[in-house]
CSV table of C-alpha atoms and ligand atoms in Angstrom, one decimal:
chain,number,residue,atom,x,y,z
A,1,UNK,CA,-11.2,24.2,-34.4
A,2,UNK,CA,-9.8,22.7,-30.8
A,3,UNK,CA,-12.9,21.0,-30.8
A,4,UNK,CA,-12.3,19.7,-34.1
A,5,UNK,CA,-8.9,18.6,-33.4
A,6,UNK,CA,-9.8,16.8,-29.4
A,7,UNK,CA,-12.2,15.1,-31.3
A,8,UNK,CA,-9.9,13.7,-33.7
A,9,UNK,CA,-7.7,12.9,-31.5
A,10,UNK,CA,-10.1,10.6,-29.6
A,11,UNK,CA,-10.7,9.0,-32.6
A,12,UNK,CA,-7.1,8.2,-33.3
A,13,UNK,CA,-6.7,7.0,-29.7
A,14,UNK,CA,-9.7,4.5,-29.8
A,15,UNK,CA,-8.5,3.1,-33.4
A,16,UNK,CA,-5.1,2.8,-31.3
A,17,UNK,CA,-6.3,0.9,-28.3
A,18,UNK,CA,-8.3,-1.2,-30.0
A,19,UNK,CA,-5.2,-2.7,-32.0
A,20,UNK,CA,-3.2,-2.4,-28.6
A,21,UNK,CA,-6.0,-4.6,-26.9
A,22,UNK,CA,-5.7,-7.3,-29.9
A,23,UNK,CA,-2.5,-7.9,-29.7
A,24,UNK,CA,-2.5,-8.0,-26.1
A,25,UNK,CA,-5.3,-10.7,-26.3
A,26,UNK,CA,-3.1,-12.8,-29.0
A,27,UNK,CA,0.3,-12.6,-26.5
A,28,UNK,CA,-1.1,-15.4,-24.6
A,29,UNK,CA,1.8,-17.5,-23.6
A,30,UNK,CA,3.3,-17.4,-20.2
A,31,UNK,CA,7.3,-18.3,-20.3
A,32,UNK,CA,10.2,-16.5,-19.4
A,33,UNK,CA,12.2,-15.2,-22.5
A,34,UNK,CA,16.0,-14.6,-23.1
A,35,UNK,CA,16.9,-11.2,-23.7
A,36,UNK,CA,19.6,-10.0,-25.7
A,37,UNK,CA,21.3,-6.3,-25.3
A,38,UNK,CA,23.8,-5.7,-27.8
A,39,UNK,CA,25.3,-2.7,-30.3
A,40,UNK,CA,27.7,-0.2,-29.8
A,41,UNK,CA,25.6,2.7,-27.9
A,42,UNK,CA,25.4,3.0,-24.1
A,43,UNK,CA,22.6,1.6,-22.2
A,44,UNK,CA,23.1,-2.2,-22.2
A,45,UNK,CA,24.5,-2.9,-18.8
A,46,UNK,CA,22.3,-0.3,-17.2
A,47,UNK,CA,19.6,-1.8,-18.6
A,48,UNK,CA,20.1,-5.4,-17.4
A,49,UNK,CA,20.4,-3.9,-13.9
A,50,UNK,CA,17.5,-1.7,-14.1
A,51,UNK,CA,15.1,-5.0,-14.8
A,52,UNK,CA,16.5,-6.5,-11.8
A,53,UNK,CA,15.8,-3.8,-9.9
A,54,UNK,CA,12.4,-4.2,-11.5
A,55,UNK,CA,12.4,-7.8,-10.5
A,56,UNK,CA,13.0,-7.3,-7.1
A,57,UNK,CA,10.9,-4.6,-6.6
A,58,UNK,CA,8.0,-7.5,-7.6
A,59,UNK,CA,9.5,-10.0,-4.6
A,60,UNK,CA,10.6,-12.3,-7.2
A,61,UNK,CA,14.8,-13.1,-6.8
A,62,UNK,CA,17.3,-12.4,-9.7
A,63,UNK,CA,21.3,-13.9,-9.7
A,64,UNK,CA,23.8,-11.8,-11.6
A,65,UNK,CA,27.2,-12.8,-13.6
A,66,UNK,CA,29.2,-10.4,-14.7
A,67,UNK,CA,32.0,-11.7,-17.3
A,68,UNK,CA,34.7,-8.8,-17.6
A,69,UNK,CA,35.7,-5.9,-15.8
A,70,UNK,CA,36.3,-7.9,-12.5
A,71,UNK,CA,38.8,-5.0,-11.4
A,72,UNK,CA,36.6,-1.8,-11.3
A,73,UNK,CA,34.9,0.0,-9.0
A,74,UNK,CA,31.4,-0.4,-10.1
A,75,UNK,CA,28.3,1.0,-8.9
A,76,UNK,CA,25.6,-1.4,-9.1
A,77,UNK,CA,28.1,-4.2,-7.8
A,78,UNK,CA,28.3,-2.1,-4.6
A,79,UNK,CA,24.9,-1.3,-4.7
A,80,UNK,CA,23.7,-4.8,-4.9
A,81,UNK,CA,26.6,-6.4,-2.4
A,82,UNK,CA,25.7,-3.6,-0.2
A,83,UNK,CA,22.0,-3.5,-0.3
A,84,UNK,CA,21.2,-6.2,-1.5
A,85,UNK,CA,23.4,-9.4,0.0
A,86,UNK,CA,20.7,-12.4,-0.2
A,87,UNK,CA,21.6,-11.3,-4.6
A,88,UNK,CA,23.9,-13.8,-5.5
A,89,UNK,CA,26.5,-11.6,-8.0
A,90,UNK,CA,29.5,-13.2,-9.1
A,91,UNK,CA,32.4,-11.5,-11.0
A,92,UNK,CA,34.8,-12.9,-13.9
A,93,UNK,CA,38.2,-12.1,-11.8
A,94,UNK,CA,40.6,-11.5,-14.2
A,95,UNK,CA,40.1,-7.6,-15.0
A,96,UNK,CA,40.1,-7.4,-18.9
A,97,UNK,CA,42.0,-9.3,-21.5
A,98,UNK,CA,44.3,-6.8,-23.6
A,99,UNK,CA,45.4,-5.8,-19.5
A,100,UNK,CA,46.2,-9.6,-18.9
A,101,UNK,CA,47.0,-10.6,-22.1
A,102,UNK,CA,47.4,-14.5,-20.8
A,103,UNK,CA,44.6,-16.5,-23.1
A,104,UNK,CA,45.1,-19.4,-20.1
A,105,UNK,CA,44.1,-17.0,-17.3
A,106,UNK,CA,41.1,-15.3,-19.0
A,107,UNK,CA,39.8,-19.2,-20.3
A,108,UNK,CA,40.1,-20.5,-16.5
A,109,UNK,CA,38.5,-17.4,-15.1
A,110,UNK,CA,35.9,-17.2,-17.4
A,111,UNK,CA,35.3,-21.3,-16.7
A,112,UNK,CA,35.0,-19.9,-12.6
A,113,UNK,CA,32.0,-17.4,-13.4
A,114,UNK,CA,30.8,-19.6,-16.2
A,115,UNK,CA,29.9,-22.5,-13.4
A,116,UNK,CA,28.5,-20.1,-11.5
A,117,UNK,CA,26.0,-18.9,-14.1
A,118,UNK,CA,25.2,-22.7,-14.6
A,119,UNK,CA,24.3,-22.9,-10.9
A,120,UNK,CA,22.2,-19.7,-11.7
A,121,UNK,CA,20.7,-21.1,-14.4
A,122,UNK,CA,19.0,-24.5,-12.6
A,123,UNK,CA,17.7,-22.6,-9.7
A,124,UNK,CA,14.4,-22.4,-10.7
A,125,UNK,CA,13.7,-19.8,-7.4
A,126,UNK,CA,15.0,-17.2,-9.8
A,127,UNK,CA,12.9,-15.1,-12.3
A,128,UNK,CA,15.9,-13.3,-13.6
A,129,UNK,CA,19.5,-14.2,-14.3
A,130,UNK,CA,21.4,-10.9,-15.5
A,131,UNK,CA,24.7,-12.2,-18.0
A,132,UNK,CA,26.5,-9.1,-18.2
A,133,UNK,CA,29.3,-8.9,-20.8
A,134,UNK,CA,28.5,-12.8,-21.8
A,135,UNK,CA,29.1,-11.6,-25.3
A,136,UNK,CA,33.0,-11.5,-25.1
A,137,UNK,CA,33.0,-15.0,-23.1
A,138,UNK,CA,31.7,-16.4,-26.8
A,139,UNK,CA,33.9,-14.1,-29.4
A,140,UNK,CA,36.9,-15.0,-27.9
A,141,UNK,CA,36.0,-18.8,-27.1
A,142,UNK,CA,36.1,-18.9,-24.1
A,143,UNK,CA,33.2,-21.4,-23.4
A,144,UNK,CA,32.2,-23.6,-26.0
A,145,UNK,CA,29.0,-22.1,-27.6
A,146,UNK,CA,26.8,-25.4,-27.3
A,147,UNK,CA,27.5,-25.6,-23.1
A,148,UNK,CA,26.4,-21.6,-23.0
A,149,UNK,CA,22.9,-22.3,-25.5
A,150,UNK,CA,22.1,-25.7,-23.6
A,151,UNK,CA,22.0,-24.0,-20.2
A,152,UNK,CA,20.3,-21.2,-21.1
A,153,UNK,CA,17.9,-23.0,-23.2
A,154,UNK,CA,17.1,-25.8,-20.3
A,155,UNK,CA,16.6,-23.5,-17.8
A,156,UNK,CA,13.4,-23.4,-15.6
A,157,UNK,CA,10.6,-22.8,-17.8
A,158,UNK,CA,9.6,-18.9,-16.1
A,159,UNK,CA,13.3,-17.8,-15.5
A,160,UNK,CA,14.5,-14.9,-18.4
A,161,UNK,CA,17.6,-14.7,-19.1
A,162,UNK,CA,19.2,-11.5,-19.8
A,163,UNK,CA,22.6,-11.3,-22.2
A,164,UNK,CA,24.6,-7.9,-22.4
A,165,UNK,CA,27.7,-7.2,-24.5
A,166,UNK,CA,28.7,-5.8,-27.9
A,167,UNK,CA,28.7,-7.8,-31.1
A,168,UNK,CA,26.2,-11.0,-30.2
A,169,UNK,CA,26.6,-13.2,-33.0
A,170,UNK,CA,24.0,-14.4,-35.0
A,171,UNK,CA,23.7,-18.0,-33.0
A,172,UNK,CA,22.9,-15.8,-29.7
A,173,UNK,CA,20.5,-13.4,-31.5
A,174,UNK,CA,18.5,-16.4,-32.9
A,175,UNK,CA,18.3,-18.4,-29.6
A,176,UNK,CA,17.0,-15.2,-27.6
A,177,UNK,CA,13.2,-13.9,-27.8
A,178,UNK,CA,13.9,-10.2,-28.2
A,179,UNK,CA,17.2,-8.5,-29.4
A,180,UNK,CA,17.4,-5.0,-28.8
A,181,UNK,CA,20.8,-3.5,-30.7
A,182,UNK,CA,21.8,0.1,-28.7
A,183,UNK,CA,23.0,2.3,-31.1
A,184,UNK,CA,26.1,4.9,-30.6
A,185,UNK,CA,24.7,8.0,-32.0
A,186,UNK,CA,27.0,9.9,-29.5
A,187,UNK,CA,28.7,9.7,-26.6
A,188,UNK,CA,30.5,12.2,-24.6
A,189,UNK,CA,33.6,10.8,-24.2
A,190,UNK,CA,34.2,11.2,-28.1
A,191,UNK,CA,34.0,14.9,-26.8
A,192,UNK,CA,36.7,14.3,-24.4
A,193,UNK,CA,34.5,14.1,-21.1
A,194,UNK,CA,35.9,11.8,-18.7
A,195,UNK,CA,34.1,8.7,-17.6
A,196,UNK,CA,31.8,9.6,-14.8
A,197,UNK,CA,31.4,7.7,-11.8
A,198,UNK,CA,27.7,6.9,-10.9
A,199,UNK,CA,26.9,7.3,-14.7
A,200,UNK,CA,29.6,5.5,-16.4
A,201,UNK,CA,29.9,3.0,-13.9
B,1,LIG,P1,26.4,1.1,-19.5
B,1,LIG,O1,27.1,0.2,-18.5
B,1,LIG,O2,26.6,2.5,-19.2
B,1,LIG,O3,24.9,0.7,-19.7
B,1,LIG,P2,27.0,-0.5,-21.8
B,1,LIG,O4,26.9,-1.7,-21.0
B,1,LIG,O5,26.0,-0.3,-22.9
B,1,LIG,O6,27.1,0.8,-20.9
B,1,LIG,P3,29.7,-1.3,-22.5
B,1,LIG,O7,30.1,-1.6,-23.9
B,1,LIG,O8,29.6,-2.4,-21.6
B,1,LIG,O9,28.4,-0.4,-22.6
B,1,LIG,O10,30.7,-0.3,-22.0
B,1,LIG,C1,30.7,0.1,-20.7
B,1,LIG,C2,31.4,1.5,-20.4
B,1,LIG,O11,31.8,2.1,-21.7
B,1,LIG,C3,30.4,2.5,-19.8
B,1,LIG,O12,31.2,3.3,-19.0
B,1,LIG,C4,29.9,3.3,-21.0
B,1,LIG,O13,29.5,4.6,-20.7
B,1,LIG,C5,31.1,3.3,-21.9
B,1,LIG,N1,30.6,3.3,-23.3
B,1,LIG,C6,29.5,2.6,-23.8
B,1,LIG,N2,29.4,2.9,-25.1
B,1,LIG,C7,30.4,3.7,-25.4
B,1,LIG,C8,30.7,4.3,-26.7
B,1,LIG,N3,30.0,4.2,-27.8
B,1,LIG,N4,31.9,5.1,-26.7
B,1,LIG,C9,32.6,5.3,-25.5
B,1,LIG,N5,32.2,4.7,-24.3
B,1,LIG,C10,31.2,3.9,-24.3
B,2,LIG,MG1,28.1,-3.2,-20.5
């Protein structure tokens, strides 16, 4: 019976690995790829971070733009500015919009980081640039569409690009190689737990 079963379970293995290997053997192009991270769940943000973590831990370098929440205390920032200084990490400083609520502040802040990320985006000694919260910088206009897609899209042929934030339109879902959409099954604050620091943010 357990014999039975282990043996059927190689089998279903070996069928598996041989389809694994094929399509291993027919991903033969070598580029970097623009990622984006979108959806209502939790996981985006943390996500973006955790590959440059990844990156680094490889020797390769990785910039970071983050395009809202200029005003918190945040984790990884510290982390990263702490830890990490040769990183370049540059924040949108105007704290978020419905706070401000000046269309003219948020455009010439978001115009600051937006440079930057162009900087980030021609240096070809970088294998990652992390665009946290890039999302919002396009639904609310911002930055004209075209200037954000042409930099991305010239950048150095092995740099990825990675692009976090909820609702990516359609444009920025069709110029990126893989989409992932984080879904909000649940989340604890619903419940009414407070934001935690170090897990939140
Ligand atoms: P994280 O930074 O934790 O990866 P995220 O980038 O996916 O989250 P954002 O939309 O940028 O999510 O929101 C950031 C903050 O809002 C985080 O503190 C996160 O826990 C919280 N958050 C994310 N999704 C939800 C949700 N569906 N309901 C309530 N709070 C959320
Ligand atoms: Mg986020």
């Amino acid at each position: 019976m357990t014999t039975d079963r282990n043996q059927r379970h190689k089998s279903a293995m070996q069928r598996r690995k041989a389809l694994v290997d094929e399509k291993i053997a027919q991903a033969n192009e070598e580029r970097g790829i623009v990622i984006v991270l979108t959806g209502n769940g939790k996981g985006k943000s943390s996500s973006g971070f955790g590959s440059v973590i990844r990156c680094l831990g490889h020797g390769y370098k990785a910039g970071i733009v983050q395009f809202i929440k200029g005003t918190w205390d945040c984790g990884e920032r510290n982390f990263i500015e702490q830890r990490c200084p040769e990183v370049p990490y540059h924040v949108m400083g105007s704290g978020f919009t419905w706070e401000t609520q000046d269309r003219e502040r948020d455009i010439a802040a978001a115009e600051q980081a937006w440079e930057q990320a162009e900087k980030l985006l021609q240096d070809d000694s970088l294998h990652l640039v992390l665009l946290d919260e890039l999302t919002y910088v396009l639904k609310y206009g911002w930055i004209e569409q075209q200037r954000i897609f042409d930099a991305i899209q010239q950048r150095p042929a092995d740099m990825s690009v990675i692009v976090t934030g909820r609702a990516a339109s359609k444009a920025l879902r069709e110029i990126a190689d893989t989409v992932a959409e984080v879904g909000d099954e649940k989340h604890a604050f619903r419940a009414g737990i407070k934001a935690r620091r170090g897990i939140d943010w």
